[in-house]
GROMACS .gro file of C-alpha atoms in nm:
model
  461
    1MET     CA    1   2.227   1.780  -2.397
    2LYS     CA    2   2.369   1.857  -2.055
    3GLU     CA    3   2.145   1.739  -1.775
    4LYS     CA    4   2.059   2.009  -1.523
    5LYS     CA    5   2.136   1.949  -1.160
    6VAL     CA    6   1.830   1.843  -0.960
    7SER     CA    7   1.816   1.914  -0.588
    8SER     CA    8   1.761   1.628  -0.345
    9ARG     CA    9   1.459   1.814  -0.203
   10PHE     CA   10   1.298   1.816  -0.548
   11ILE     CA   11   1.363   1.442  -0.585
   12TYR     CA   12   1.218   1.356  -0.244
   13PHE     CA   13   0.918   1.585  -0.295
   14PHE     CA   14   0.811   1.416  -0.616
   15GLY     CA   15   0.891   1.074  -0.475
   16ALA     CA   16   0.655   1.161  -0.191
   17PHE     CA   17   0.404   1.302  -0.438
   18GLY     CA   18   0.386   0.961  -0.601
   19GLY     CA   19   0.263   0.824  -0.268
   20ILE     CA   20   0.000   1.099  -0.248
   21LEU     CA   21  -0.123   1.010  -0.598
   22PHE     CA   22  -0.140   0.642  -0.505
   23GLY     CA   23  -0.346   0.720  -0.194
   24TYR     CA   24  -0.570   0.964  -0.379
   25ASP     CA   25  -0.675   0.707  -0.637
   26ILE     CA   26  -0.735   0.445  -0.368
   27GLY     CA   27  -0.958   0.680  -0.166
   28VAL     CA   28  -1.152   0.879  -0.426
   29MET     CA   29  -1.422   0.613  -0.486
   30THR     CA   30  -1.522   0.633  -0.117
   31GLY     CA   31  -1.702   0.963  -0.176
   32ALA     CA   32  -1.798   0.899  -0.538
   33LEU     CA   33  -1.973   0.565  -0.477
   34PRO     CA   34  -2.285   0.698  -0.296
   35PHE     CA   35  -2.355   0.942  -0.583
   36LEU     CA   36  -2.283   0.676  -0.843
   37GLN     CA   37  -2.533   0.446  -0.671
   38GLN     CA   38  -2.799   0.717  -0.678
   39ASP     CA   39  -2.732   0.812  -1.040
   40TRP     CA   40  -2.734   0.456  -1.175
   41ASN     CA   41  -2.981   0.314  -0.920
   42LEU     CA   42  -2.716   0.062  -0.818
   43GLU     CA   43  -2.855  -0.188  -0.571
   44ASN     CA   44  -2.676  -0.507  -0.680
   45ALA     CA   45  -2.417  -0.576  -0.409
   46ALA     CA   46  -2.192  -0.773  -0.645
   47ILE     CA   47  -2.174  -0.486  -0.898
   48ILE     CA   48  -2.103  -0.237  -0.618
   49GLY     CA   49  -1.820  -0.464  -0.498
   50TRP     CA   50  -1.676  -0.501  -0.848
   51VAL     CA   51  -1.686  -0.127  -0.923
   52THR     CA   52  -1.506  -0.054  -0.596
   53SER     CA   53  -1.254  -0.339  -0.592
   54SER     CA   54  -1.165  -0.358  -0.962
   55ILE     CA   55  -0.883  -0.110  -0.910
   56MET     CA   56  -0.716  -0.357  -0.669
   57LEU     CA   57  -0.752  -0.638  -0.922
   58GLY     CA   58  -0.556  -0.428  -1.171
   59ALA     CA   59  -0.302  -0.346  -0.901
   60ILE     CA   60  -0.217  -0.716  -0.859
   61PHE     CA   61  -0.099  -0.727  -1.222
   62GLY     CA   62   0.051  -0.378  -1.220
   63GLY     CA   63   0.268  -0.452  -0.919
   64ALA     CA   64   0.387  -0.782  -1.069
   65LEU     CA   65   0.472  -0.635  -1.410
   66SER     CA   66   0.630  -0.310  -1.290
   67GLY     CA   67   0.936  -0.475  -1.140
   68GLN     CA   68   1.033  -0.656  -1.459
   69LEU     CA   69   0.953  -0.360  -1.685
   70SER     CA   70   1.141  -0.111  -1.466
   71ASP     CA   71   1.452  -0.329  -1.491
   72ARG     CA   72   1.428  -0.296  -1.871
   73LEU     CA   73   1.297   0.058  -1.917
   74GLY     CA   74   1.412   0.229  -1.599
   75ARG     CA   75   1.236   0.348  -1.282
   76ARG     CA   76   1.179   0.702  -1.407
   77LYS     CA   77   1.026   0.599  -1.740
   78MET     CA   78   0.790   0.352  -1.571
   79ILE     CA   79   0.671   0.618  -1.325
   80LEU     CA   80   0.601   0.847  -1.624
   81ILE     CA   81   0.403   0.568  -1.795
   82SER     CA   82   0.210   0.509  -1.473
   83ALA     CA   83   0.126   0.880  -1.449
   84ILE     CA   84  -0.010   0.873  -1.807
   85ILE     CA   85  -0.227   0.570  -1.722
   86PHE     CA   86  -0.350   0.757  -1.413
   87VAL     CA   87  -0.456   1.053  -1.628
   88VAL     CA   88  -0.623   0.847  -1.901
   89GLY     CA   89  -0.794   0.613  -1.653
   90SER     CA   90  -0.925   0.901  -1.440
   91VAL     CA   91  -1.073   1.085  -1.739
   92LEU     CA   92  -1.230   0.766  -1.880
   93SER     CA   93  -1.382   0.691  -1.539
   94GLY     CA   94  -1.540   1.035  -1.530
   95ILE     CA   95  -1.699   1.000  -1.876
   96ALA     CA   96  -1.833   0.646  -1.831
   97PRO     CA   97  -2.161   0.601  -2.025
   98PRO     CA   98  -2.483   0.596  -1.820
   99ASN     CA   99  -2.525   0.263  -1.641
  100GLY     CA  100  -2.192   0.155  -1.792
  101HIS     CA  101  -2.099  -0.086  -1.515
  102ILE     CA  102  -1.878  -0.304  -1.733
  103PHE     CA  103  -1.705   0.001  -1.888
  104LEU     CA  104  -1.624   0.148  -1.547
  105ILE     CA  105  -1.501  -0.184  -1.407
  106VAL     CA  106  -1.268  -0.239  -1.707
  107VAL     CA  107  -1.136   0.118  -1.688
  108ARG     CA  108  -1.069   0.085  -1.315
  109ILE     CA  109  -0.881  -0.243  -1.371
  110PHE     CA  110  -0.668  -0.050  -1.624
  111LEU     CA  111  -0.624   0.232  -1.372
  112GLY     CA  112  -0.535  -0.022  -1.105
  113MET     CA  113  -0.233  -0.135  -1.305
  114ALA     CA  114  -0.090   0.215  -1.255
  115VAL     CA  115  -0.182   0.204  -0.885
  116GLY     CA  116   0.002  -0.127  -0.841
  117ALA     CA  117   0.302  -0.003  -1.038
  118ALA     CA  118   0.322   0.320  -0.838
  119SER     CA  119   0.301   0.132  -0.509
  120ALA     CA  120   0.614  -0.062  -0.608
  121LEU     CA  121   0.806   0.190  -0.817
  122VAL     CA  122   0.791   0.509  -0.612
  123PRO     CA  123   0.939   0.364  -0.288
  124ALA     CA  124   1.200   0.176  -0.495
  125TYR     CA  125   1.305   0.493  -0.679
  126MET     CA  126   1.323   0.694  -0.357
  127SER     CA  127   1.526   0.428  -0.175
  128GLU     CA  128   1.773   0.411  -0.464
  129MET     CA  129   1.813   0.790  -0.469
  130ALA     CA  130   1.827   0.848  -0.093
  131PRO     CA  131   2.150   0.813   0.110
  132ALA     CA  132   2.173   0.506   0.331
  133HIS     CA  133   2.102   0.690   0.658
  134LEU     CA  134   1.762   0.809   0.525
  135ARG     CA  135   1.637   0.479   0.384
  136GLY     CA  136   1.509   0.349   0.717
  137ARG     CA  137   1.261   0.637   0.741
  138LEU     CA  138   1.121   0.594   0.393
  139SER     CA  139   0.870   0.323   0.482
  140GLY     CA  140   0.706   0.542   0.745
  141ILE     CA  141   0.723   0.855   0.529
  142ASN     CA  142   0.578   0.673   0.229
  143GLN     CA  143   0.290   0.547   0.444
  144THR     CA  144   0.226   0.905   0.560
  145MET     CA  145   0.211   1.025   0.200
  146ILE     CA  146  -0.027   0.748   0.095
  147VAL     CA  147  -0.274   0.823   0.376
  148SER     CA  148  -0.233   1.196   0.309
  149GLY     CA  149  -0.339   1.124  -0.050
  150MET     CA  150  -0.641   0.935   0.081
  151LEU     CA  151  -0.729   1.227   0.310
  152LEU     CA  152  -0.693   1.471   0.019
  153SER     CA  153  -0.932   1.262  -0.191
  154TYR     CA  154  -1.186   1.259   0.093
  155ILE     CA  155  -1.165   1.639   0.123
  156VAL     CA  156  -1.207   1.687  -0.253
  157ASP     CA  157  -1.505   1.448  -0.251
  158TYR     CA  158  -1.662   1.651   0.031
  159LEU     CA  159  -1.608   1.981  -0.151
  160LEU     CA  160  -1.762   1.844  -0.471
  161SER     CA  161  -2.060   1.682  -0.296
  162GLY     CA  162  -2.273   1.993  -0.349
  163LEU     CA  163  -2.286   1.935  -0.724
  164SER     CA  164  -2.570   1.749  -0.892
  165THR     CA  165  -2.568   1.373  -0.839
  166THR     CA  166  -2.428   1.298  -1.186
  167MET     CA  167  -2.170   1.577  -1.188
  168ALA     CA  168  -2.056   1.498  -0.833
  169TRP     CA  169  -1.924   1.145  -0.892
  170ARG     CA  170  -1.797   1.224  -1.241
  171SER     CA  171  -1.603   1.526  -1.113
  172MET     CA  172  -1.461   1.330  -0.820
  173LEU     CA  173  -1.323   1.054  -1.043
  174THR     CA  174  -1.194   1.294  -1.311
  175MET     CA  175  -1.016   1.515  -1.057
  176ALA     CA  176  -0.777   1.225  -0.988
  177ALA     CA  177  -0.608   1.326  -1.316
  178VAL     CA  178  -0.482   1.654  -1.164
  179PRO     CA  179  -0.221   1.511  -0.923
  180ALA     CA  180  -0.120   1.265  -1.197
  181VAL     CA  181  -0.042   1.554  -1.433
  182ILE     CA  182   0.161   1.724  -1.158
  183LEU     CA  183   0.356   1.404  -1.097
  184PHE     CA  184   0.425   1.360  -1.471
  185ILE     CA  185   0.560   1.716  -1.506
  186GLY     CA  186   0.777   1.677  -1.196
  187VAL     CA  187   0.921   1.337  -1.292
  188LEU     CA  188   1.014   1.473  -1.638
  189LYS     CA  189   1.281   1.678  -1.458
  190LEU     CA  190   1.409   1.392  -1.244
  191PRO     CA  191   1.721   1.189  -1.331
  192GLU     CA  192   1.718   0.812  -1.368
  193SER     CA  193   1.806   0.596  -1.070
  194PRO     CA  194   2.186   0.546  -1.044
  195ARG     CA  195   2.125   0.182  -0.955
  196PHE     CA  196   1.943   0.123  -1.286
  197LEU     CA  197   2.217   0.309  -1.478
  198ILE     CA  198   2.496   0.104  -1.317
  199LYS     CA  199   2.314  -0.227  -1.380
  200ASN     CA  200   2.294  -0.122  -1.747
  201ASN     CA  201   2.666  -0.030  -1.765
  202LYS     CA  202   2.606   0.348  -1.784
  203LEU     CA  203   2.867   0.436  -1.523
  204GLU     CA  204   2.931   0.795  -1.631
  205GLU     CA  205   2.562   0.879  -1.625
  206ALA     CA  206   2.532   0.718  -1.283
  207ARG     CA  207   2.832   0.916  -1.160
  208LYS     CA  208   2.669   1.237  -1.283
  209VAL     CA  209   2.341   1.162  -1.106
  210LEU     CA  210   2.520   1.071  -0.783
  211SER     CA  211   2.710   1.399  -0.799
  212TYR     CA  212   2.376   1.579  -0.760
  213ILE     CA  213   2.281   1.402  -0.438
  214ARG     CA  214   2.602   1.274  -0.273
  215PRO     CA  215   2.929   1.428  -0.148
  216VAL     CA  216   3.204   1.388  -0.410
  217ASP     CA  217   3.416   1.167  -0.182
  218LYS     CA  218   3.130   0.916  -0.138
  219ILE     CA  219   3.049   0.854  -0.506
  220ASP     CA  220   3.314   0.592  -0.593
  221SER     CA  221   3.244   0.379  -0.284
  222GLU     CA  222   2.868   0.384  -0.352
  223ILE     CA  223   2.920   0.280  -0.714
  224LYS     CA  224   3.126  -0.017  -0.595
  225GLN     CA  225   2.856  -0.112  -0.343
  226ILE     CA  226   2.585  -0.098  -0.610
  227GLN     CA  227   2.796  -0.308  -0.850
  228GLU     CA  228   2.859  -0.568  -0.579
  229MET     CA  229   2.490  -0.583  -0.485
  230ALA     CA  230   2.392  -0.621  -0.852
  231LYS     CA  231   2.626  -0.922  -0.884
  232ARG     CA  232   2.479  -1.083  -0.572
  233GLU     CA  233   2.123  -1.032  -0.696
  234LYS     CA  234   2.209  -1.180  -1.036
  235LEU     CA  235   2.360  -1.483  -0.861
  236ALA     CA  236   2.050  -1.511  -0.640
  237ASN     CA  237   1.820  -1.517  -0.943
  238GLN     CA  238   2.030  -1.792  -1.100
  239GLN     CA  239   2.043  -2.009  -0.787
  240THR     CA  240   1.684  -1.979  -0.663
  241SER     CA  241   1.340  -2.043  -0.810
  242TRP     CA  242   0.979  -2.001  -0.700
  243VAL     CA  243   0.986  -2.354  -0.562
  244SER     CA  244   1.282  -2.273  -0.338
  245LEU     CA  245   1.073  -2.013  -0.152
  246PHE     CA  246   0.884  -2.289   0.027
  247THR     CA  247   1.162  -2.542   0.075
  248GLY     CA  248   1.454  -2.562   0.313
  249LYS     CA  249   1.574  -2.273   0.522
  250TYR     CA  250   1.370  -2.005   0.342
  251ARG     CA  251   1.025  -2.151   0.409
  252TYR     CA  252   0.987  -2.021   0.766
  253LEU     CA  253   1.071  -1.661   0.674
  254VAL     CA  254   0.865  -1.664   0.352
  255ILE     CA  255   0.555  -1.788   0.533
  256ALA     CA  256   0.611  -1.521   0.801
  257GLY     CA  257   0.650  -1.230   0.558
  258VAL     CA  258   0.377  -1.332   0.314
  259GLY     CA  259   0.144  -1.414   0.605
  260VAL     CA  260   0.183  -1.068   0.760
  261ALA     CA  261   0.114  -0.905   0.421
  262ALA     CA  262  -0.199  -1.117   0.369
  263PHE     CA  263  -0.336  -1.066   0.722
  264GLN     CA  264  -0.298  -0.689   0.689
  265GLN     CA  265  -0.568  -0.685   0.421
  266PHE     CA  266  -0.792  -0.973   0.533
  267GLN     CA  267  -0.833  -0.793   0.867
  268GLY     CA  268  -1.084  -0.568   0.688
  269ALA     CA  269  -0.931  -0.219   0.702
  270ASN     CA  270  -1.028  -0.141   0.344
  271ALA     CA  271  -1.392  -0.224   0.418
  272ILE     CA  272  -1.387   0.089   0.635
  273PHE     CA  273  -1.188   0.307   0.396
  274TYR     CA  274  -1.397   0.223   0.087
  275TYR     CA  275  -1.742   0.197   0.241
  276ILE     CA  276  -1.755   0.424   0.549
  277PRO     CA  277  -2.037   0.643   0.403
  278LEU     CA  278  -2.243   0.330   0.331
  279ILE     CA  279  -2.163   0.193   0.679
  280VAL     CA  280  -2.292   0.518   0.836
  281GLU     CA  281  -2.599   0.505   0.611
  282LYS     CA  282  -2.683   0.153   0.722
  283ALA     CA  283  -2.628   0.243   1.089
  284THR     CA  284  -2.832   0.567   1.089
  285GLY     CA  285  -3.069   0.543   0.794
  286ASN     CA  286  -2.941   0.874   0.654
  287ALA     CA  287  -2.824   0.900   0.291
  288ALA     CA  288  -2.460   0.795   0.239
  289SER     CA  289  -2.401   1.107   0.027
  290SER     CA  290  -2.457   1.316   0.342
  291ALA     CA  291  -2.198   1.120   0.543
  292LEU     CA  292  -1.883   1.239   0.364
  293LEU     CA  293  -1.735   1.401   0.674
  294TRP     CA  294  -1.669   1.054   0.815
  295PRO     CA  295  -1.407   0.961   0.554
  296ILE     CA  296  -1.227   1.287   0.639
  297ILE     CA  297  -1.228   1.191   1.009
  298GLN     CA  298  -1.088   0.848   0.923
  299GLY     CA  299  -0.827   1.012   0.698
  300VAL     CA  300  -0.712   1.249   0.973
  301ILE     CA  301  -0.677   0.955   1.212
  302LEU     CA  302  -0.471   0.767   0.951
  303VAL     CA  303  -0.233   1.061   0.897
  304LEU     CA  304  -0.184   1.123   1.270
  305GLY     CA  305  -0.123   0.752   1.327
  306SER     CA  306   0.138   0.737   1.050
  307LEU     CA  307   0.320   1.034   1.207
  308LEU     CA  308   0.309   0.860   1.546
  309PHE     CA  309   0.466   0.551   1.386
  310ILE     CA  310   0.759   0.757   1.256
  311LEU     CA  311   0.825   0.869   1.615
  312ILE     CA  312   0.799   0.527   1.781
  313ALA     CA  313   0.902   0.287   1.501
  314ASP     CA  314   1.244   0.204   1.643
  315LYS     CA  315   1.152   0.231   2.012
  316PHE     CA  316   0.931  -0.078   2.033
  317LYS     CA  317   0.964  -0.433   1.906
  318ARG     CA  318   0.780  -0.511   1.582
  319ARG     CA  319   0.594  -0.803   1.737
  320THR     CA  320   0.487  -0.595   2.038
  321LEU     CA  321   0.329  -0.325   1.823
  322LEU     CA  322   0.160  -0.577   1.593
  323THR     CA  323   0.024  -0.771   1.891
  324LEU     CA  324  -0.109  -0.454   2.054
  325GLY     CA  325  -0.261  -0.326   1.730
  326GLY     CA  326  -0.414  -0.657   1.624
  327THR     CA  327  -0.569  -0.719   1.968
  328VAL     CA  328  -0.734  -0.376   1.992
  329MET     CA  329  -0.843  -0.396   1.626
  330GLY     CA  330  -1.002  -0.736   1.683
  331LEU     CA  331  -1.186  -0.620   1.996
  332SER     CA  332  -1.302  -0.304   1.816
  333PHE     CA  333  -1.473  -0.527   1.560
  334ILE     CA  334  -1.610  -0.791   1.801
  335LEU     CA  335  -1.741  -0.569   2.086
  336PRO     CA  336  -2.013  -0.394   1.878
  337ALA     CA  337  -2.161  -0.736   1.792
  338ILE     CA  338  -2.160  -0.837   2.161
  339LEU     CA  339  -2.307  -0.504   2.276
  340ASN     CA  340  -2.572  -0.524   2.005
  341ILE     CA  341  -2.688  -0.855   2.153
  342LEU     CA  342  -2.678  -0.730   2.514
  343ILE     CA  343  -2.822  -0.383   2.441
  344PRO     CA  344  -3.043  -0.409   2.130
  345ASP     CA  345  -3.150  -0.042   2.147
  346ALA     CA  346  -2.795   0.097   2.176
  347ASN     CA  347  -2.705   0.400   1.967
  348PRO     CA  348  -2.639   0.270   1.611
  349MET     CA  349  -2.344   0.510   1.576
  350MET     CA  350  -2.162   0.301   1.837
  351ILE     CA  351  -2.021   0.083   1.559
  352VAL     CA  352  -1.867   0.389   1.386
  353VAL     CA  353  -1.695   0.493   1.709
  354PHE     CA  354  -1.544   0.146   1.744
  355LEU     CA  355  -1.436   0.158   1.377
  356SER     CA  356  -1.252   0.484   1.451
  357ILE     CA  357  -1.066   0.310   1.736
  358TYR     CA  358  -0.977   0.032   1.491
  359VAL     CA  359  -0.841   0.283   1.237
  360ALA     CA  360  -0.636   0.461   1.505
  361PHE     CA  361  -0.452   0.144   1.611
  362TYR     CA  362  -0.423   0.011   1.255
  363SER     CA  363  -0.261   0.337   1.143
  364PHE     CA  364   0.051   0.306   1.360
  365THR     CA  365   0.085  -0.074   1.377
  366TRP     CA  366  -0.026  -0.304   1.096
  367ALA     CA  367  -0.048  -0.040   0.823
  368PRO     CA  368   0.320   0.066   0.822
  369LEU     CA  369   0.484  -0.229   1.002
  370THR     CA  370   0.373  -0.482   0.742
  371TRP     CA  371   0.605  -0.325   0.486
  372VAL     CA  372   0.886  -0.275   0.737
  373ILE     CA  373   0.880  -0.650   0.808
  374VAL     CA  374   0.854  -0.741   0.438
  375GLY     CA  375   1.161  -0.523   0.378
  376GLU     CA  376   1.359  -0.683   0.661
  377ILE     CA  377   1.262  -1.049   0.679
  378PHE     CA  378   1.351  -1.191   0.335
  379PRO     CA  379   1.712  -1.299   0.271
  380LEU     CA  380   1.884  -1.148  -0.032
  381MET     CA  381   1.877  -1.474  -0.229
  382ILE     CA  382   1.495  -1.473  -0.238
  383ARG     CA  383   1.413  -1.108  -0.167
  384GLY     CA  384   1.287  -1.016  -0.514
  385ARG     CA  385   1.054  -1.311  -0.558
  386ALA     CA  386   0.938  -1.319  -0.194
  387SER     CA  387   0.863  -0.946  -0.181
  388GLY     CA  388   0.666  -0.974  -0.505
  389LEU     CA  389   0.469  -1.267  -0.363
  390ALA     CA  390   0.391  -1.075  -0.044
  391SER     CA  391   0.274  -0.774  -0.245
  392SER     CA  392   0.051  -0.995  -0.462
  393PHE     CA  393  -0.115  -1.154  -0.157
  394ASN     CA  394  -0.166  -0.809  -0.007
  395TRP     CA  395  -0.339  -0.676  -0.320
  396LEU     CA  396  -0.540  -0.998  -0.348
  397GLY     CA  397  -0.667  -0.949   0.007
  398SER     CA  398  -0.751  -0.585  -0.067
  399PHE     CA  399  -0.944  -0.691  -0.380
  400LEU     CA  400  -1.141  -0.964  -0.201
  401VAL     CA  401  -1.234  -0.741   0.095
  402GLY     CA  402  -1.351  -0.465  -0.140
  403LEU     CA  403  -1.549  -0.713  -0.350
  404LEU     CA  404  -1.707  -0.921  -0.073
  405PHE     CA  405  -1.793  -0.658   0.192
  406PRO     CA  406  -2.110  -0.523   0.022
  407ILE     CA  407  -2.216  -0.878  -0.062
  408MET     CA  408  -2.169  -0.986   0.302
  409THR     CA  409  -2.355  -0.684   0.446
  410ALA     CA  410  -2.644  -0.753   0.206
  411SER     CA  411  -2.695  -1.095   0.366
  412MET     CA  412  -2.608  -1.032   0.733
  413SER     CA  413  -2.580  -0.746   0.982
  414GLN     CA  414  -2.281  -0.511   0.976
  415GLU     CA  415  -2.198  -0.614   1.332
  416ALA     CA  416  -2.174  -0.979   1.226
  417VAL     CA  417  -1.953  -0.895   0.926
  418PHE     CA  418  -1.713  -0.691   1.137
  419ALA     CA  419  -1.708  -0.963   1.403
  420ILE     CA  420  -1.577  -1.199   1.134
  421PHE     CA  421  -1.302  -0.948   1.053
  422GLY     CA  422  -1.236  -0.920   1.428
  423ILE     CA  423  -1.173  -1.294   1.454
  424ILE     CA  424  -0.930  -1.265   1.160
  425CYS     CA  425  -0.750  -0.983   1.348
  426LEU     CA  426  -0.705  -1.207   1.652
  427LEU     CA  427  -0.586  -1.494   1.431
  428GLY     CA  428  -0.333  -1.247   1.290
  429VAL     CA  429  -0.206  -1.183   1.644
  430LEU     CA  430  -0.173  -1.557   1.701
  431PHE     CA  431   0.020  -1.582   1.371
  432ILE     CA  432   0.257  -1.305   1.486
  433ARG     CA  433   0.325  -1.477   1.818
  434VAL     CA  434   0.380  -1.824   1.666
  435ARG     CA  435   0.522  -1.773   1.316
  436VAL     CA  436   0.694  -1.431   1.293
  437PRO     CA  437   1.041  -1.368   1.439
  438GLU     CA  438   1.139  -1.031   1.585
  439THR     CA  439   1.337  -0.827   1.328
  440ARG     CA  440   1.407  -0.497   1.507
  441GLY     CA  441   1.773  -0.460   1.592
  442TYR     CA  442   1.888  -0.770   1.403
  443THR     CA  443   2.107  -0.770   1.094
  444LEU     CA  444   1.977  -0.930   0.775
  445GLU     CA  445   2.226  -1.215   0.827
  446GLU     CA  446   2.094  -1.282   1.179
  447ILE     CA  447   1.735  -1.283   1.053
  448GLU     CA  448   1.833  -1.533   0.783
  449ARG     CA  449   1.975  -1.761   1.055
  450PHE     CA  450   1.632  -1.760   1.224
  451GLY     CA  451   1.502  -1.942   0.917
  452GLU     CA  452   1.791  -2.189   0.924
  453SER     CA  453   1.743  -2.267   1.295
  454LYS     CA  454   1.369  -2.330   1.244
  455GLU     CA  455   1.446  -2.568   0.959
  456ILE     CA  456   1.698  -2.756   1.176
  457ASN     CA  457   1.448  -2.781   1.462
  458ARG     CA  458   1.182  -2.923   1.232
  459ALA     CA  459   1.428  -3.174   1.085
  460GLY     CA  460   1.526  -3.294   1.429
  461ALA     CA  461   1.170  -3.316   1.558
   0.00000   0.00000   0.00000
């Protein structure tokens, strides 16, 4: 059957829609959790942490498996499978049996596998479909779509908050199936990635797909480039192993990239995104279910910050932005604890104001720049394994923060917990200054030589 031509706008729209779906599923529990707690009388901090963070646990495995499976089945087919898991997982979450903690945790781990897969597959598919001059913008645009999905979930949660306690959280979780259905229908009409087709010796199909999205005179040269890159990647996989990531000239760059990815999550951003209604409840004494405007405020700040990043991304050094962001983020966490000691009767909402400052600086520094650096810093010979390792550490950090935050706030004040995250933010700044080379404006070959020079310096020390 003759494949219909698909416009590049259609391809980019549904690539972006995958980011929205990813963000929606990450954010929807923020509004649902207060109602779930009321309905099931949830007071156990460990269970609250597991229900919230289980989706990130699944994402660790989903992200790891998606790369290998997409090389066998194709990017498009794996995105379709992920969309199906999104739909099934969302519906099962919404019909969890009363007090079914274990059921909901298991379902959300299953759902998390789709979240992890989407986080890896959608940007990969878009980058393989987009022309070279657009690929540099994709990281920033993808971040904007993810936080837009989070904002959308916060708005839906707010609109559904007027329902009965039971219907509210069940409707919020089930509604996540709607964007997944839209994504599935859209991706059905998309062609397979030409890169996947060429790697599987389907040159004519790849040529046909490229004819939809490239000028005719550019197709042959791009096919040759893809074939050459595929050969180099195959050679890289044969000549390197997991052990080689932390030996010789690659060690410096691997530690830098993986460290940035880990710090991004251990700095505590997701504690705000997942638990902001509960944070407001603890600060004011009002019910968390009445604080659902705060996630929307945080979501708006995230979207505006991601748009700001797109404007300034290539105008400032990576290390400068990360240093600025990490410093302000750290102080935004530490100052409330200091002020609480100096002024015990200060307005309890002070901490929420400082958290908003944190989110603002996180949104245009550490949130998007982490993945820009991960995309730039790893040499070709280790890029696949190193990027996967960085992603795994990032999801692991997200899981641990989501799991441990309610447990920590049950045993100490919120100010003390955030002060701990603030110290981690400042340690992240120190890590940037000492261990991470500047990557803006350097070629991949020049960045690789940074690793070689560090190894030589250590050998001669």
